[in-house]
JSON list of C-alpha atoms in Angstrom, two decimals:
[
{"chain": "A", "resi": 487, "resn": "UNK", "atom": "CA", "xyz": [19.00, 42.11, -204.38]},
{"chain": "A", "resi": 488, "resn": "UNK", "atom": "CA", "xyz": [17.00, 40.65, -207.36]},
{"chain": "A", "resi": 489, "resn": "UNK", "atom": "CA", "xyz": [16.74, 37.00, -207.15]},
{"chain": "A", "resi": 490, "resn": "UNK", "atom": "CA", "xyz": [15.21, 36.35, -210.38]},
{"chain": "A", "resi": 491, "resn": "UNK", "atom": "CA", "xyz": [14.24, 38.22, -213.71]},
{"chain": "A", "resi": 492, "resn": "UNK", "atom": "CA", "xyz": [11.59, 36.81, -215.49]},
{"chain": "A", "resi": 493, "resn": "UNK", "atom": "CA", "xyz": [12.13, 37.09, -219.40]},
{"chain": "A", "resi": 494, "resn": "UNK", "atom": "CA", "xyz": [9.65, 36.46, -221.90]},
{"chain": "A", "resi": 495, "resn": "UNK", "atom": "CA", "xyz": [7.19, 39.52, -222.44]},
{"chain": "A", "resi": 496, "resn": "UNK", "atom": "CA", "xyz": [7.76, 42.48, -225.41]},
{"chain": "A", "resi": 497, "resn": "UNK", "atom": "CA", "xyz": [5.73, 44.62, -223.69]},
{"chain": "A", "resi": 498, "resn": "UNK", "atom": "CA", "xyz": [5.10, 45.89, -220.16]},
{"chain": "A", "resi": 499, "resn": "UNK", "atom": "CA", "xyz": [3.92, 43.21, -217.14]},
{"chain": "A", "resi": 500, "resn": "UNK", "atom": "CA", "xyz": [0.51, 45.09, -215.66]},
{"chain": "A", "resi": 501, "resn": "UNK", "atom": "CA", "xyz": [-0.61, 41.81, -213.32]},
{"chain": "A", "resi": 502, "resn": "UNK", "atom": "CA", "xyz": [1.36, 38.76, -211.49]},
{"chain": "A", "resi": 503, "resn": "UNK", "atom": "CA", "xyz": [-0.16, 36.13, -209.49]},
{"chain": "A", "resi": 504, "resn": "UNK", "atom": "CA", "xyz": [0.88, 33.56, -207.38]},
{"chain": "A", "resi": 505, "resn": "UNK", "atom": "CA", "xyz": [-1.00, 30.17, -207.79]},
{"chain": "A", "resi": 506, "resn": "UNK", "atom": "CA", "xyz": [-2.34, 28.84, -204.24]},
{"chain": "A", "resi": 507, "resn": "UNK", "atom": "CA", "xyz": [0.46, 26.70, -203.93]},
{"chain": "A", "resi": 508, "resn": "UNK", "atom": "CA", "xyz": [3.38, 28.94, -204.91]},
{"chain": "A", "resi": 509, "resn": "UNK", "atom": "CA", "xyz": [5.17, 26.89, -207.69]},
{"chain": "A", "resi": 510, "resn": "UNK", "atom": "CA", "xyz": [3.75, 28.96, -210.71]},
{"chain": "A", "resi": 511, "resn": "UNK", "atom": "CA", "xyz": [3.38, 32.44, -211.23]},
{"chain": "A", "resi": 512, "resn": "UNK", "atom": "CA", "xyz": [1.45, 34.05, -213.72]},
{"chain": "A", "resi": 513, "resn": "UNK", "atom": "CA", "xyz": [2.12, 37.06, -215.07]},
{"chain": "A", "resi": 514, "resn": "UNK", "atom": "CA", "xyz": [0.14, 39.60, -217.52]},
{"chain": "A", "resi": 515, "resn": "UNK", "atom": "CA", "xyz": [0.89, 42.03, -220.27]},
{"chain": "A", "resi": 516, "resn": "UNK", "atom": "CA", "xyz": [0.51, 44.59, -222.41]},
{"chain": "A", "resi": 517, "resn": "UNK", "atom": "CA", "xyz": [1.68, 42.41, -224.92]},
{"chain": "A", "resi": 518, "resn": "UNK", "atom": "CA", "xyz": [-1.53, 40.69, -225.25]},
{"chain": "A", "resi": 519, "resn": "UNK", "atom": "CA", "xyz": [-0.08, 37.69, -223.49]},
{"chain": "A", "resi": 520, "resn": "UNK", "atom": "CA", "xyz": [-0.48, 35.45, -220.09]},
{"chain": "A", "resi": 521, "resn": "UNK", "atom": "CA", "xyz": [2.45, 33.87, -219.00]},
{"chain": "A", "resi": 522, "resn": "UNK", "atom": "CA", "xyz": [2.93, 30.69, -217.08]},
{"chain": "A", "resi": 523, "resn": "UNK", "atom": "CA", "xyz": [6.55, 30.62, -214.81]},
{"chain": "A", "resi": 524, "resn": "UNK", "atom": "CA", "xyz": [8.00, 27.82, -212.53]},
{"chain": "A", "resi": 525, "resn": "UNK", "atom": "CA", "xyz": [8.66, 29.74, -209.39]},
{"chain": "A", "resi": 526, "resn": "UNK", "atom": "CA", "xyz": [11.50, 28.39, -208.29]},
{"chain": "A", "resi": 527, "resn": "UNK", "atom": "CA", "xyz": [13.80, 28.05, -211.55]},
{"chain": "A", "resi": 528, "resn": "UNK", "atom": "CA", "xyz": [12.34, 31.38, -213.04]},
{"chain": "A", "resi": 529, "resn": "UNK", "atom": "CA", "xyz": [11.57, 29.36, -216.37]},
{"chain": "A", "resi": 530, "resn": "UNK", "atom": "CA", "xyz": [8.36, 29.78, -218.72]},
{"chain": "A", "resi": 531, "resn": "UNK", "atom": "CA", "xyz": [6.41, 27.14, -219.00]},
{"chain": "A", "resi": 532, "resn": "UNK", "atom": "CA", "xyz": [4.12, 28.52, -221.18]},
{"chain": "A", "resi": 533, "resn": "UNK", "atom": "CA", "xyz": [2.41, 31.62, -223.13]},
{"chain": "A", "resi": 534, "resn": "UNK", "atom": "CA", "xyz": [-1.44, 31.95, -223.50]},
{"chain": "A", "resi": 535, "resn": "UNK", "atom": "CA", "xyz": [-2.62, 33.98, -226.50]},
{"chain": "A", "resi": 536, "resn": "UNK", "atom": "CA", "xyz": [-6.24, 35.12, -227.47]},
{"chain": "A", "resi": 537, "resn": "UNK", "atom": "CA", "xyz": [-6.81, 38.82, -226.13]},
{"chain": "A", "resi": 538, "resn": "UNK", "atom": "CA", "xyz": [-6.66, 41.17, -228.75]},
{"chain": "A", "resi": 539, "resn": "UNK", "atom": "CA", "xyz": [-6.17, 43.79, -225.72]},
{"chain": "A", "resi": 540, "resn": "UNK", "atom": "CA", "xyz": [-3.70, 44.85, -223.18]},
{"chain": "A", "resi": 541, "resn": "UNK", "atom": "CA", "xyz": [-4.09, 42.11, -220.61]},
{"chain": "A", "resi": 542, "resn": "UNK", "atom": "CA", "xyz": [-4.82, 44.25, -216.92]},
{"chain": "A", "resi": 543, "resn": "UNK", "atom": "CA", "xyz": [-5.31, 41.41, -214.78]},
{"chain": "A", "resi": 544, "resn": "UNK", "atom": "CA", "xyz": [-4.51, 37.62, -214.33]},
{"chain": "A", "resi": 545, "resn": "UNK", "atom": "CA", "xyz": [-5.48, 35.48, -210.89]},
{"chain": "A", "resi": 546, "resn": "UNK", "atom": "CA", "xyz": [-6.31, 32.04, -209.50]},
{"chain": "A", "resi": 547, "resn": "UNK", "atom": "CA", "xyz": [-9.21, 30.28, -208.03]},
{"chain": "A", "resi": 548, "resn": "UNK", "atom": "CA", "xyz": [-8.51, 29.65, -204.80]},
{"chain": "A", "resi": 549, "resn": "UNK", "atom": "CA", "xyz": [-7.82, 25.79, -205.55]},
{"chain": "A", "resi": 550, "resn": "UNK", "atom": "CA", "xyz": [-5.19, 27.07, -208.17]},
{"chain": "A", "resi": 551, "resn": "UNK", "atom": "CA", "xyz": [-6.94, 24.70, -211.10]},
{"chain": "A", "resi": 552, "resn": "UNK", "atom": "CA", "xyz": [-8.54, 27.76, -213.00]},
{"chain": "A", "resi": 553, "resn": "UNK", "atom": "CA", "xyz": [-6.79, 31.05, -214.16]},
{"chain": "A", "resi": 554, "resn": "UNK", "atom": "CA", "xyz": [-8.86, 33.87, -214.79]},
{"chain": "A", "resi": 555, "resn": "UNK", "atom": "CA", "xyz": [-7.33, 37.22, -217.19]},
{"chain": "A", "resi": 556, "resn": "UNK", "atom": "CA", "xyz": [-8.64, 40.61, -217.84]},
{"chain": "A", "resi": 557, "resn": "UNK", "atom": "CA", "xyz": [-8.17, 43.05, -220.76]},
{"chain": "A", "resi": 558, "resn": "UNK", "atom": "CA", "xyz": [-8.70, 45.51, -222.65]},
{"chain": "A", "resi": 559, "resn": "UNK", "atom": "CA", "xyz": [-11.04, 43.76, -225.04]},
{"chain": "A", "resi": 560, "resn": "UNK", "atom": "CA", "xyz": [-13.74, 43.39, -222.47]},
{"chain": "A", "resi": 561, "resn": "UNK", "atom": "CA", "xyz": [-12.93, 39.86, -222.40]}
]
């Protein structure tokens, strides 16, 4: 059973992460974006724009402070 649907991207979702502490996931897509989400009401908190590439790749430091992305764009 789905518990949750996460809506927010136009394009496909290539990379989610959970932060270290579980109460935000982000998610990335070929959209261009990287999405914040509260993990336990399913609702974006916020959308982080600046690749001009498909985004592959999204994770956090271990001490969940820093976010790292990958794209497309090399960046």
């Amino acid at each position: 059973d789905t518990l949750c649907t996460l809506e927010g991207h136009t394009s496909t979702v290539s990379s989610v992460s959970f932060a270290p502490d579980s109460k935000t996931l982000a998610s990335g897509s070929s959209d261009k974006t990287v999405k914040l989400w509260d993990a336990a009401s399913g609702s974006q908190m916020c959308s982080l724009e600046g690749h001009t590439g498909y985004v592959r790749s999204v994770a956090f430091a271990p001490d969940g402070k820093t976010l790292a992305s990958g794209s497309d764009d090399k960046t």
